[in-house]
Short mmCIF file of C-alpha atoms and ligand atoms in Angstrom, two decimals:
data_model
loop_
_atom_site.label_atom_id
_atom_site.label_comp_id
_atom_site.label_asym_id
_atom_site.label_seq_id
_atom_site.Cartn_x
_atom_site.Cartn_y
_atom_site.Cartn_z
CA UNK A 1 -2.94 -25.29 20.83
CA UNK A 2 -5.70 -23.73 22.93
CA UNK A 3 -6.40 -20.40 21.53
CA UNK A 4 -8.44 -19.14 23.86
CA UNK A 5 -5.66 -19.62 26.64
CA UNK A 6 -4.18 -15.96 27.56
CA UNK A 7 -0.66 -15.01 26.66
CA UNK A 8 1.66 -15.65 28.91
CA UNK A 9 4.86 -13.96 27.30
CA UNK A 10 5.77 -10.37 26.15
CA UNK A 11 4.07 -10.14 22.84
CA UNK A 12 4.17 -7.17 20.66
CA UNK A 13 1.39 -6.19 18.09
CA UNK A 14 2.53 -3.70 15.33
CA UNK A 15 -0.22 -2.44 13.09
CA UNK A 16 -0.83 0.00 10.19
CA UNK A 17 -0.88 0.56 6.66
CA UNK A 18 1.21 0.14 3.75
CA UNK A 19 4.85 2.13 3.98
CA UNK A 20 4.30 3.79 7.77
CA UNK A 21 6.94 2.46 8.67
CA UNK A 22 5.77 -0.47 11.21
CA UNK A 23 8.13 -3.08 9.38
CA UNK A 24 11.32 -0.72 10.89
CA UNK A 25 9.23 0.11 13.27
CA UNK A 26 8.43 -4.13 14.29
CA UNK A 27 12.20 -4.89 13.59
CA UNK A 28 13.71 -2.08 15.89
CA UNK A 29 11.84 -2.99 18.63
CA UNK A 30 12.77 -7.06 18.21
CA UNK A 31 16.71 -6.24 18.33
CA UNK A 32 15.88 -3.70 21.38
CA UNK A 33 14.00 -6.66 23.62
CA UNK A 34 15.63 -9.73 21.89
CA UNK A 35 12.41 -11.14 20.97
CA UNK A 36 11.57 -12.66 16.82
CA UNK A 37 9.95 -10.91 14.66
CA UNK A 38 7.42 -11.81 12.11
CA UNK A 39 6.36 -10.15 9.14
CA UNK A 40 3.28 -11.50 8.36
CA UNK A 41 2.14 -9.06 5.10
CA UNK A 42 5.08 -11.66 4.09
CA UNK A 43 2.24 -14.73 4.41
CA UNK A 44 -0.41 -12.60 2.18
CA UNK A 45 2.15 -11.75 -0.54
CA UNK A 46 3.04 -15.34 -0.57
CA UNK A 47 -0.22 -16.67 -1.21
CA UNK A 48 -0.92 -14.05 -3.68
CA UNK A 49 2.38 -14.90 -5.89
CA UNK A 50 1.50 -18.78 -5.57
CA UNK A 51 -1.97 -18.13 -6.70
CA UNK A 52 -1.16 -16.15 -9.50
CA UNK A 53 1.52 -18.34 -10.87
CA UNK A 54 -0.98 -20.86 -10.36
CA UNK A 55 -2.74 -19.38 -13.04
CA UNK A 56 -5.74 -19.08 -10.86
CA UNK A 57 -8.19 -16.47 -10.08
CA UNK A 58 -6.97 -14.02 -6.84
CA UNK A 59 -11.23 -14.04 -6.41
CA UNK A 60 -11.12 -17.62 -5.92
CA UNK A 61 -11.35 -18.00 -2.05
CA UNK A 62 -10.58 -22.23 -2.10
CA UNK A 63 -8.02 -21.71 -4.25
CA UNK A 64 -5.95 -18.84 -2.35
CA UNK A 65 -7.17 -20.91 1.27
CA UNK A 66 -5.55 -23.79 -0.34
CA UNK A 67 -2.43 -22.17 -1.34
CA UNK A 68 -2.64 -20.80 2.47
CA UNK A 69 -2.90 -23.87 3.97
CA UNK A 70 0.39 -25.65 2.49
CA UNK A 71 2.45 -22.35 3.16
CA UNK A 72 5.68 -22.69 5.55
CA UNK A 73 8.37 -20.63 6.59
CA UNK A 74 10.84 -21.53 4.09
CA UNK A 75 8.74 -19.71 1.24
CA UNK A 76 8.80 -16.21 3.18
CA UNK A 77 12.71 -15.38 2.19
CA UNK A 78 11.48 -15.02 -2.06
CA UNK A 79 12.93 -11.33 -2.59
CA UNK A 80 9.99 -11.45 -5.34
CA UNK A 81 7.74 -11.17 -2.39
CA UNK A 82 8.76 -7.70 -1.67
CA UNK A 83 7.69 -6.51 -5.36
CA UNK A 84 4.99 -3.45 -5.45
CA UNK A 85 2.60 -6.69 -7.49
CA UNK A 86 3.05 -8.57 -4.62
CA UNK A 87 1.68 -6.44 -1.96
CA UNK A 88 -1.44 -5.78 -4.91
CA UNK A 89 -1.58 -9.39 -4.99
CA UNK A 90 -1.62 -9.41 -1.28
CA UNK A 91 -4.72 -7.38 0.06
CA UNK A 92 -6.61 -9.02 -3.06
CA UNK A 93 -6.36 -12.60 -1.16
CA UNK A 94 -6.31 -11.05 2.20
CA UNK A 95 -10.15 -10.32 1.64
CA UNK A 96 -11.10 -14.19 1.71
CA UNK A 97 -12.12 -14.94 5.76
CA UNK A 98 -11.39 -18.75 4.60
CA UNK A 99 -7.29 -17.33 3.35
CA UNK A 100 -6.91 -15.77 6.93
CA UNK A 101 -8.46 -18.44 8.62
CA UNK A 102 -5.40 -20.66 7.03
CA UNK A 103 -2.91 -18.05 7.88
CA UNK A 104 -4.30 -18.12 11.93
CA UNK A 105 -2.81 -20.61 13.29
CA UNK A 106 0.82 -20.00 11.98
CA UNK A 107 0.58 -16.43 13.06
CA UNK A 108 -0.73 -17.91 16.87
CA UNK A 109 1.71 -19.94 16.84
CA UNK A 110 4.91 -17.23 16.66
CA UNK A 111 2.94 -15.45 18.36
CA UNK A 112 2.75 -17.61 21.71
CA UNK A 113 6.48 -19.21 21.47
CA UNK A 114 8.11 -19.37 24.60
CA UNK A 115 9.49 -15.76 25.49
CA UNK A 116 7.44 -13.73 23.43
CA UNK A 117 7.65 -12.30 20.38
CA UNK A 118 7.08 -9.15 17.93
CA UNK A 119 4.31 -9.33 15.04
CA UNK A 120 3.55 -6.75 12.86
CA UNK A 121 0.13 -6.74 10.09
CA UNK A 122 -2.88 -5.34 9.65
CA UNK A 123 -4.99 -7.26 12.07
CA UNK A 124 -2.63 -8.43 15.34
CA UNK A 125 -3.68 -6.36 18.01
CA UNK A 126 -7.33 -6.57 16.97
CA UNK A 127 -7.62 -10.65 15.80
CA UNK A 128 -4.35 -12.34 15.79
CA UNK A 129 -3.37 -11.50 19.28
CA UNK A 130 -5.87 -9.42 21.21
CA UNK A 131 -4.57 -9.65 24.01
CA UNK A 132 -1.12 -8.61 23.35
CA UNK A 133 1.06 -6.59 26.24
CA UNK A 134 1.95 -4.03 24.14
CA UNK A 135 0.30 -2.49 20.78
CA UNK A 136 0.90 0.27 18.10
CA UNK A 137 -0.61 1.22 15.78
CA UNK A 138 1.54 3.47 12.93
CA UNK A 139 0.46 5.67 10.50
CA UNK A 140 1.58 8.07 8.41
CA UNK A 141 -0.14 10.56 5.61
CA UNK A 142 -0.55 8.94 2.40
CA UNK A 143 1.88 11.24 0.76
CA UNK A 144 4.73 10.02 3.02
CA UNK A 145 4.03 6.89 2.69
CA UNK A 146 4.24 6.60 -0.84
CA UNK A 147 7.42 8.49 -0.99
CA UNK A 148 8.95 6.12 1.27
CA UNK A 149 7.70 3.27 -0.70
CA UNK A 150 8.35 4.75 -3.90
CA UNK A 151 12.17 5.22 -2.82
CA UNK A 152 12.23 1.74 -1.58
CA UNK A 153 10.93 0.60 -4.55
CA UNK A 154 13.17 2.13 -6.74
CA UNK A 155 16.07 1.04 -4.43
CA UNK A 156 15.05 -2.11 -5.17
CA UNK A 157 15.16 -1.58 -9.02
CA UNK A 158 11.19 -0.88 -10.05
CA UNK A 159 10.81 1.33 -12.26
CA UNK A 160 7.27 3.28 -11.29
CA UNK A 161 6.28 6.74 -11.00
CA UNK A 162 5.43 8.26 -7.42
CA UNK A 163 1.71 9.66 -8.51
CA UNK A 164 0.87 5.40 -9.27
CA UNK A 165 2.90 4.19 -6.04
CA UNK A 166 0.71 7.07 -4.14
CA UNK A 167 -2.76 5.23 -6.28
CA UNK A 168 -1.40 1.39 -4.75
CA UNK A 169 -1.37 2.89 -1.36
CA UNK A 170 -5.08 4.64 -1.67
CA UNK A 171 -6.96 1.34 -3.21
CA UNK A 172 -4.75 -0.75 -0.42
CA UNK A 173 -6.06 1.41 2.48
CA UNK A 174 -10.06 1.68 1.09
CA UNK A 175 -9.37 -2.40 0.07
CA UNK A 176 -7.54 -3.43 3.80
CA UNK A 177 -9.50 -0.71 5.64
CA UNK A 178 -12.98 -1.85 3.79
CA UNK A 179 -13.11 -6.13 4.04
CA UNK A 180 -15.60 -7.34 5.92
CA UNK A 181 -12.96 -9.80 7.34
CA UNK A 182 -10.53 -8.75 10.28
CA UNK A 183 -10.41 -5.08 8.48
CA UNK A 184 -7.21 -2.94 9.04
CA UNK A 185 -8.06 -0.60 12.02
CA UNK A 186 -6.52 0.11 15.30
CA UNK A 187 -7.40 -2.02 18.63
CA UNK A 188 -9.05 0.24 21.32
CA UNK A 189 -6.26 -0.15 23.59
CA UNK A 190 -3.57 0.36 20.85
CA UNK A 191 -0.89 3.38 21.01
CA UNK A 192 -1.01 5.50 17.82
CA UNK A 193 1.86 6.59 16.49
CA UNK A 194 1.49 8.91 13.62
CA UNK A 195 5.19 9.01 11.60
CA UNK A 196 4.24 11.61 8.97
CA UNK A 197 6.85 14.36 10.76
CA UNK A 198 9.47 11.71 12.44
CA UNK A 199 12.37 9.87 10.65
CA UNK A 200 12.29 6.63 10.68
CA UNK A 201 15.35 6.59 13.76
CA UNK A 202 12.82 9.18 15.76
CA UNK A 203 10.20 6.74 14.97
CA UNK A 204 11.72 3.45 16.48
CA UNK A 205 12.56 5.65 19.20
CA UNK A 206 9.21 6.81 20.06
CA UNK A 207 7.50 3.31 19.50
CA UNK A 208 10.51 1.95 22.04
CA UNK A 209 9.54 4.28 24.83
CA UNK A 210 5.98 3.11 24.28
CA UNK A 211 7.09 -0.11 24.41
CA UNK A 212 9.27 0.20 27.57
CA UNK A 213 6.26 1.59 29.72
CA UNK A 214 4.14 -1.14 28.41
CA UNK A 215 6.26 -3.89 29.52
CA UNK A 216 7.01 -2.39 33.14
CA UNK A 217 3.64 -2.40 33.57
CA UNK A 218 3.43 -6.10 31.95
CA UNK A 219 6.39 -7.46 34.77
CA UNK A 220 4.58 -5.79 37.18
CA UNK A 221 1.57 -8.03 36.52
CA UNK A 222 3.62 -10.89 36.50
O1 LIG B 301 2.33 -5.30 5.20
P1 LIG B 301 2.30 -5.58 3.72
O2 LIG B 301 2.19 -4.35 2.90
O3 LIG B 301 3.41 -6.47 3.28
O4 LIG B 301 0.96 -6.42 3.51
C1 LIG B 301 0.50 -6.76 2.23
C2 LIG B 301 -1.00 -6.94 2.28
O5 LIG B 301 -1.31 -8.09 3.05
C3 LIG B 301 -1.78 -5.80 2.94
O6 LIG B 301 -2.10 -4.76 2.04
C4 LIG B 301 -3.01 -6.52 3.46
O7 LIG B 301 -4.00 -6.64 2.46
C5 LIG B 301 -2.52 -7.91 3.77
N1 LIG B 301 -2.29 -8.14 5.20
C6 LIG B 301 -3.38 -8.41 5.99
N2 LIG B 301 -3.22 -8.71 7.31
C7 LIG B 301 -2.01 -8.73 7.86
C8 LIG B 301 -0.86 -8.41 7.08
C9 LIG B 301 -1.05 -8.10 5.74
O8 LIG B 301 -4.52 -8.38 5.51
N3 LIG B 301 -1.86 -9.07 9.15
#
């Protein structure tokens, strides 16, 4: 693959932090111009399980690059990756350049399949596909957001109490926001969407219409 070669389909970068509402946001927008979606906090979280029931250390960089390297598709279904310990687990390996390195190419590679696609992270309009036709970048106050999570979570069956859900989403933002490698922040040319007042229907809405004027103006560059 020749990474440096431009895009040449409809590719949609989704970034922002924990619980704004980008994953809706990423999957909305897939069903609305038929394109795939991936998820890739999935490819973090699964590193982060695998080293820890490894019984490694989540500060050893070879170990978490190795577990990075082997990963494939198949792994990403694991309902345990959608635990509040597994997004922890997460932005502690996503801090290794050599983890995200591994991660590149698989990311690249959805990314510039035939027909486009939609990826949503941390780091895809800035690193993973600069040069994306469309890009958002969602955010929300960190109160929302860890309501939101904390009902999801508890949806899901967690037991945990809003005030610590609220202290994962603070040390995720300083730990994502802070790396020195591919740090969360939004591309210069990225739309920002802030969902603090929306629900989550006005907030597909209003990332579709963004969407819709950036791909009129993508055809017309065709
Ligand atoms: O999006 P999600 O909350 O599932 O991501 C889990 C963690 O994975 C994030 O907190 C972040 O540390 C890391 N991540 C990343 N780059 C991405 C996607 C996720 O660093 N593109």
């Amino acid at each position: 693959m020749n990474e440096d070669a431009p895009l040449k389909s409809f590719v949609i970068a989704v970034d922002g932090p924990a619980a704004s509402g980008k994953g809706t946001i990423a999957t909305g927008l897939g069903k609305a111009f038929s394109l795939p979606v991936l998820d890739t906090g999935l490819l973090y979280r699964c590193v982060g399980v695998l080293v820890k029931k490894a019984g490694e250390s989540l500060d050893d960089e070879g170990s978490a690059a190795a577990a990075a390297a082997l990963l494939t598709a198949d792994q990403l279904d694991d309902p345990a990756l959608r635990t509040r310990a597994a997004g922890e687990l997460a932005s502690r390996v996503a801090v290794h350049p050599r983890v995200r390195d591994a991660l590149l190419d698989f990311q690249r590679t959805f990314a510039r399949q035939e027909g486009g696609a939609v990826l949503d992270g941390r780091d895809i309009g800035t690193v993973i596909a600069p040069d994306a036709s469309a890009k958002l970048f969602v955010t929300a106050s960190p109160e929302v957001r860890a309501e939101r999570r904390w009902k999801q979570l508890k949806a899901q069956g967690e037991r945990v109490s809003l005030k610590d859900v609220l202290a994962d989403i603070r040390r995720r933002d300083a730990r994502d926001g802070g790396r020195d490698a591919a740090p969360m922040k939004p591309a210069a040319d990225a739309a920002l969407l802030d969902t603090s007042e929306m629900t989550i229907d006005h907030a597909a809405d209003a990332a579709r219409r963004i969407v819709e004027a950036a791909r009129a103006k993508w055809l017309s560059s065709q």
